[in-house]
Coordinates of C-alpha atoms in Angstrom, one line a residue:
X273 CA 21.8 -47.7 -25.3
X274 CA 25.0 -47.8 -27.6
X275 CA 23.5 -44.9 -29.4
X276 CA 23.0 -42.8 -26.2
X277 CA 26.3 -43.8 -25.1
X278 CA 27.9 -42.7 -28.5
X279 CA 26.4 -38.9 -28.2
X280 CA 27.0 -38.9 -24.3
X281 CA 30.9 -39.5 -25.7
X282 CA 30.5 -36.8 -28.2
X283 CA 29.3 -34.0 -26.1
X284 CA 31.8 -34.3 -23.4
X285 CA 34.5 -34.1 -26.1
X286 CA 33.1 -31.2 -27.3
X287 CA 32.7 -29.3 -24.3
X288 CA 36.1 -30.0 -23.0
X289 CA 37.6 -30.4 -26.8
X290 CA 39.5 -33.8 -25.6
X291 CA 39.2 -37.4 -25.6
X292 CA 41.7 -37.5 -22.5
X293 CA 39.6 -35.2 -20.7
X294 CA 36.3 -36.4 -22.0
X295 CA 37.4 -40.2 -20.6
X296 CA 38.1 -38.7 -17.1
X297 CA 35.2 -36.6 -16.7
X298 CA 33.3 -40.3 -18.0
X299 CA 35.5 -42.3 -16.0
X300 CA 36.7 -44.8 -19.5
X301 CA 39.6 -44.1 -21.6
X302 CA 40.7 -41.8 -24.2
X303 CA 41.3 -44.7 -27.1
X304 CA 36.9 -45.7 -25.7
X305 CA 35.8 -42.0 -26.6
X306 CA 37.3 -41.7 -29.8
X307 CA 36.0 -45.2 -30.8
X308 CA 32.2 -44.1 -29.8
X309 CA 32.8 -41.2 -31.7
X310 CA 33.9 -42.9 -34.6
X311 CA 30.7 -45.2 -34.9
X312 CA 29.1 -42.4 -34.1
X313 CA 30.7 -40.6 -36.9
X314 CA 30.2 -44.2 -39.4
X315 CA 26.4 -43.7 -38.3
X316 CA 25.9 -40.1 -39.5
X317 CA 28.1 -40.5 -42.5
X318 CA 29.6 -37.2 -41.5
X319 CA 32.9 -36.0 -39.4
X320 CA 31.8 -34.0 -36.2
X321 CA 35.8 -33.2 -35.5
X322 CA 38.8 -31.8 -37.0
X323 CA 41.4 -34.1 -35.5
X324 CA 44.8 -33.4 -34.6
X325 CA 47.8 -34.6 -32.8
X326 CA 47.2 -31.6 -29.8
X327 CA 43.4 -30.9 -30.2
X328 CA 40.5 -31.7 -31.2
X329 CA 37.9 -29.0 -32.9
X330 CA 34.2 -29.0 -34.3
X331 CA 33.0 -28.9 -37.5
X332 CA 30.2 -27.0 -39.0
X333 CA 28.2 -30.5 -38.7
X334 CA 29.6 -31.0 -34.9
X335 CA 28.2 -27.6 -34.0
X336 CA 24.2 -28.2 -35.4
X337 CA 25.0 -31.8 -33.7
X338 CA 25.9 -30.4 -30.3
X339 CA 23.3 -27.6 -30.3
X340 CA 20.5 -30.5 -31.0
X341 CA 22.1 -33.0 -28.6
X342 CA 21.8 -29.8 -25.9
X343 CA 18.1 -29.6 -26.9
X344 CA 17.5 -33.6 -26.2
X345 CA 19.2 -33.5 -23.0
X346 CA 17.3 -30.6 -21.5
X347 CA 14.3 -32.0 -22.3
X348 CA 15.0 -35.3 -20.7
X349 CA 16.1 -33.5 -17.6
X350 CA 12.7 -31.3 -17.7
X351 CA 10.7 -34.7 -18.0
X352 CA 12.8 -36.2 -15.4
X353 CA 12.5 -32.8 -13.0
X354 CA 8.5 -32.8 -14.2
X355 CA 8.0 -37.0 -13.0
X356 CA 9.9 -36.6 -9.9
X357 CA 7.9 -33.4 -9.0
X358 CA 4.7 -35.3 -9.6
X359 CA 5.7 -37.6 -6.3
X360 CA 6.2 -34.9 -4.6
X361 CA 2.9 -33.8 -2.2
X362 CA 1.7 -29.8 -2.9
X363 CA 3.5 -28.0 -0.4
X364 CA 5.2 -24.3 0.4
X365 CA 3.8 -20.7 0.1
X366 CA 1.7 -19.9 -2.8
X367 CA 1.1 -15.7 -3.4
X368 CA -1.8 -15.3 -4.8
X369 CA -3.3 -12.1 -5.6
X370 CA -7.3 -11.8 -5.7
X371 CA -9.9 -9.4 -6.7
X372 CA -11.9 -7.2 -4.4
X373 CA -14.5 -10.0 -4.5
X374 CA -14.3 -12.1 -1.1
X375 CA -17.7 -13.5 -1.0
X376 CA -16.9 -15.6 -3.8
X377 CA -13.6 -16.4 -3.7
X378 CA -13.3 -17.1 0.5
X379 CA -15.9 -20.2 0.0
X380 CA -13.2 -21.6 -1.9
X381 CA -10.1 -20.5 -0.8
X382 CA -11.0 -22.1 2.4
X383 CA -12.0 -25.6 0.7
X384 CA -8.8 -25.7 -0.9
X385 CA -7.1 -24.8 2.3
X386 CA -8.7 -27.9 3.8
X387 CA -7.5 -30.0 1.0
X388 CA -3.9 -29.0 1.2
X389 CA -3.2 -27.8 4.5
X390 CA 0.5 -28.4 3.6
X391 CA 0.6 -25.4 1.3
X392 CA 0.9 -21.8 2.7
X393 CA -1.7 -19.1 0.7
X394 CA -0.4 -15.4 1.0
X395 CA -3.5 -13.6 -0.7
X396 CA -3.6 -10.6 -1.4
X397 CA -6.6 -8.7 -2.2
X398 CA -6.1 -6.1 -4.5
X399 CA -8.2 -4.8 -8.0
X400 CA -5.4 -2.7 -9.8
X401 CA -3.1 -4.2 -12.1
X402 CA -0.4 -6.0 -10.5
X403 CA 2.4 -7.0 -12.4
X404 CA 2.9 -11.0 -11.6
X405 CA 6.0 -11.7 -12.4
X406 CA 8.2 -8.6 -11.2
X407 CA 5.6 -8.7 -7.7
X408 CA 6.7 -12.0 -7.2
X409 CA 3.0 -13.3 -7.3
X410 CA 3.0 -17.3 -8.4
X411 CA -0.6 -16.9 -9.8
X412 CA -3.4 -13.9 -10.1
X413 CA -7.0 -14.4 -10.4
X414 CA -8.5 -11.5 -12.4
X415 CA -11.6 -10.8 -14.7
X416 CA -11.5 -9.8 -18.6
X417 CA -9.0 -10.6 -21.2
X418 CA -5.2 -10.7 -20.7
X419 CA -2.4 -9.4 -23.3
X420 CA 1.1 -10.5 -21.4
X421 CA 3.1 -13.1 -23.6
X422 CA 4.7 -13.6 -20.2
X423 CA 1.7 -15.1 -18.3
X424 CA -0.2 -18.6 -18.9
X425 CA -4.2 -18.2 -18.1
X426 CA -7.2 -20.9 -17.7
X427 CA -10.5 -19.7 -17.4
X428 CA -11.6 -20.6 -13.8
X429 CA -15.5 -19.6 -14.0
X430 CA -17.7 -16.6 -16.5
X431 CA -20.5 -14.5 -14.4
X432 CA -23.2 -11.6 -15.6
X433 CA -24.1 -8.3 -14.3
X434 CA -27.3 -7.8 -13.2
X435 CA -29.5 -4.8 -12.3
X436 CA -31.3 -4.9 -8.7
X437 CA -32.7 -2.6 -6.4
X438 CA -34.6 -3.9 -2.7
X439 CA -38.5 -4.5 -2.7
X440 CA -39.0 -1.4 -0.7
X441 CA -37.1 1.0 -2.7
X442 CA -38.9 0.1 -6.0
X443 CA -42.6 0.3 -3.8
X444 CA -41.8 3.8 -2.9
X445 CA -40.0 4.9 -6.0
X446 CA -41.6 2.8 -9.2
X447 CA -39.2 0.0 -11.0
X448 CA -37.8 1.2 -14.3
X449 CA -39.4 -0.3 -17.8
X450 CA -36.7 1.2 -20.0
X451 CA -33.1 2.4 -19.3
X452 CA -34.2 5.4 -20.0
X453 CA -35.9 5.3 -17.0
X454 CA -32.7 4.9 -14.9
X455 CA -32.3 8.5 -15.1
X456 CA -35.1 9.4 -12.3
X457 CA -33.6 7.2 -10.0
X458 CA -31.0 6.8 -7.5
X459 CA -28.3 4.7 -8.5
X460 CA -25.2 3.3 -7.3
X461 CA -21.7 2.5 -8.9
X462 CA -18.4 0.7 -8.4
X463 CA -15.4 2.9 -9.4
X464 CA -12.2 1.4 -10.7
X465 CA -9.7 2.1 -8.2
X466 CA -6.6 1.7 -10.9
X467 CA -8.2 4.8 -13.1
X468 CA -11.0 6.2 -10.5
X469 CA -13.3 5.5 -13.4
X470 CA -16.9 4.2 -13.2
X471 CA -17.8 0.8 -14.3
X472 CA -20.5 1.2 -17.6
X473 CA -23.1 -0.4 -16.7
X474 CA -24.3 -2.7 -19.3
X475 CA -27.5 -1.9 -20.8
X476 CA -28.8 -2.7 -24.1
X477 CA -32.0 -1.7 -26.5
X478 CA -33.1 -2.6 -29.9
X479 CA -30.1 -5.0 -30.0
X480 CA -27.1 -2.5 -29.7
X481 CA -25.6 -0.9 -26.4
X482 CA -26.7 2.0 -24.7
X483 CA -24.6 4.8 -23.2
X484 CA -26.2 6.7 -20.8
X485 CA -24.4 8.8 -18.2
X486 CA -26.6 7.6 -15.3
X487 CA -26.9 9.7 -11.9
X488 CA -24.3 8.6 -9.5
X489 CA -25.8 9.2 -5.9
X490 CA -23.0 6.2 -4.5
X491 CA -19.9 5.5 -5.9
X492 CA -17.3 3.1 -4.2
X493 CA -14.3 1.3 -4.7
X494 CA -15.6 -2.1 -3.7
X495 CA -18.5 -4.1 -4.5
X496 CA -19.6 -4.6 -0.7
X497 CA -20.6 -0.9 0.4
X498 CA -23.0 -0.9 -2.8
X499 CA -24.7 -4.3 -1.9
X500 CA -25.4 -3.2 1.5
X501 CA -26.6 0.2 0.3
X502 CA -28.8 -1.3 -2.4
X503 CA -30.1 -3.9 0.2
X504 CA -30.9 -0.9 2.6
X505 CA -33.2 0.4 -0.4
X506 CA -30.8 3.3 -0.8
X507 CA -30.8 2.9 -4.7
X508 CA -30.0 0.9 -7.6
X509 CA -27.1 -1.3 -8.3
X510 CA -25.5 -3.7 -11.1
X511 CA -23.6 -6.3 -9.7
X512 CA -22.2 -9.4 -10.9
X513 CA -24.6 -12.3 -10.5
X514 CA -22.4 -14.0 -7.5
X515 CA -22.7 -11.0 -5.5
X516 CA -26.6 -10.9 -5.7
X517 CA -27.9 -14.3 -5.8
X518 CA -28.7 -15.7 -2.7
X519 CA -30.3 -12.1 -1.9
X520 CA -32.2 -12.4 -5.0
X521 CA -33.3 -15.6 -3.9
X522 CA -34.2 -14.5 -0.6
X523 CA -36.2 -11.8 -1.6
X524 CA -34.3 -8.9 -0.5
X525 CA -33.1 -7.8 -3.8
X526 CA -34.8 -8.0 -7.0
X527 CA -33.8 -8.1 -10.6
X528 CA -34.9 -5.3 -13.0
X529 CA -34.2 -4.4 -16.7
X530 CA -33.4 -8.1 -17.1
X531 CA -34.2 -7.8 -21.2
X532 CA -31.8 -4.7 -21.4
X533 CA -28.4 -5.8 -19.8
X534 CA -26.5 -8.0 -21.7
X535 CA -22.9 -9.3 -21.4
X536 CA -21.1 -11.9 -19.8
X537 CA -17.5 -11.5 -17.4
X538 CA -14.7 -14.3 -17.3
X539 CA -12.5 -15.0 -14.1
X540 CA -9.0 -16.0 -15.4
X541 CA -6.6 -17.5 -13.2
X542 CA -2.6 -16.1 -14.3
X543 CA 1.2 -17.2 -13.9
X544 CA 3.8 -16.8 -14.8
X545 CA 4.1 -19.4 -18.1
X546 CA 6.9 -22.3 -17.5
X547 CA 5.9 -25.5 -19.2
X548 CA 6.6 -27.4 -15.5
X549 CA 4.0 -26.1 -13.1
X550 CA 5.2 -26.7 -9.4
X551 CA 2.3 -29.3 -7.9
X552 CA 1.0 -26.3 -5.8
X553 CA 0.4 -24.2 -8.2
X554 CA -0.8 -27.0 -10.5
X555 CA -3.3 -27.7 -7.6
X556 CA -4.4 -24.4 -7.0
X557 CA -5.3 -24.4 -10.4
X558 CA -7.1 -27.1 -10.9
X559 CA -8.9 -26.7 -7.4
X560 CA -10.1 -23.6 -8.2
X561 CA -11.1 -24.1 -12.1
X562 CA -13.4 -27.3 -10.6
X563 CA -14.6 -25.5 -7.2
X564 CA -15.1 -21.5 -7.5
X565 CA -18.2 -21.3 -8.3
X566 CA -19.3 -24.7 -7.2
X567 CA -18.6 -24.0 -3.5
X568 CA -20.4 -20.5 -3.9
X569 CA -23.2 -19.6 -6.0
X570 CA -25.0 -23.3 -5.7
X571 CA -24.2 -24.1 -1.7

């Protein structure tokens, strides 16, 4: 305790460069600062001030001293703003911004909803690029990899496309063997709305991918209009896994070309990096990392 009370004495006497003034803002006397700064001093074996009748300046040694002493005390006032946010209950408005993928994420959204009803969600659903931190979002959850220095990220949950088409469309028009076949048929694609290009489909053959420029009979911005279409038997789709499983399972879609598509997607969940995460965004986080595809996929 002497030892914090000696560097306590020393950085108010260098930040107001007096022992007078140091003692009043400490509420003790000029003679008690310059004697903890003394034993401070005897402990060091160095001299942290030039001493004089009028003033009192830093030395080369005082200044590295100070500059560490800073360090120490912000840290102890990040741990103590980091413990006494920890009793705090998640609470306030959370912006969150979301891919065009509601079907999966709404499940979960709402759970978590349920589980913190004292924390406001603004989502916005969006699938171009937001920029986070000059939007003002406090997290993003986004698919693929991530390049900003700015942002912190935690994989929340990792999906696959896969290639279906309904029962009735692949009676009346045959179900491709090869993606080669793809070419005779009727098929449907999601368009990036950020760059108005078309999602490659993922195919594969004799272990390396295949690009093929397939015929685009549908092409739409979101994922829904092309499930709908494809369940109508209007042609063929790749979707991610989420999107199709419970209609696979029910026996309104069905998977094709399962041996020639190959590659796996990652949901990430973004924010802006501070090494204190508020407890709503820390239980957003954690919430969704446990719950995404839990509340979804396997219901």
């Amino acid at each position: 305790m002497d030892h914090m009370a000696g560097l306590g004495a020393f950085m108010q006497a260098a930040e107001t460069r007096s022992f007078v003034a140091a003692g009043r803002q400490l509420g003790v006397s000029a003679s008690a600062i310059g004697k903890a700064v003394a034993r401070l001093e005897d402990r060091l074996g160095v001299r942290l001030f030039h001493r004089s009748t009028r003033s009192i300046t830093l030395t080369p040694e005082g200044v590295l001293f100070l500059e560490r002493c800073r360090r120490i005390v912000c840290e102890i006032e990040a741990a103590e703003l980091e413990l006494s946010q920890r009793q705090e209950a998640p609470r306030g408005k959370l912006r969150v911004s979301l891919p065009l993928v509601g079907m999966l994420l709404l499940p979960a959204i709402g759970a978590f909803v349920r589980t913190y009803p004292e924390i406001e969600l603004d989502l916005d659903f969006t699938d171009r690029l937001v920029d986070v931190i000059d939007e003002g979002f406090d997290a993003v959850i986004r698919t693929g990899e991530v390049s900003d220095s700015r942002l912190m990220t935690r994989v929340i949950g990792t999906f696959r496309h896969q290639i279906v088409a309904a029962p009735g469309y692949l009676k009346a028009r045959g179900t491709p063997q090869t993606p080669a076949n793809l070419l005779d048929h009727s098929c449907l694609h999601h368009k990036f709305p950020s760059t108005g290009k078309l999602e490659r489909w993922p195919l594969h053959a004799d272990g390396g991918a295949l690009d093929i420029e397939l015929p685009a009979t549908v092409v739409a911005s979101t994922i829904e209009p092309l499930l709908s279409l494809a369940e109508q038997g209007i042609g063929i789709a790749c979707l991610p896994d989420f999107v199709v499983a419970r209609y696979i399972e029910a026996g309104r879609l069905v998977q094709i070309l399962e041996e020639h598509t190959a590659n796996a997607g990652t949901f990430r969940l973004l924010w802006p990096s501070t090494r204190y995460p508020s407890p709503k965004l820390t239980a957003f986080t954690e919430f969704m990392a446990k719950h995404l595809f839990g509340v979804t996929i396997r219901k």
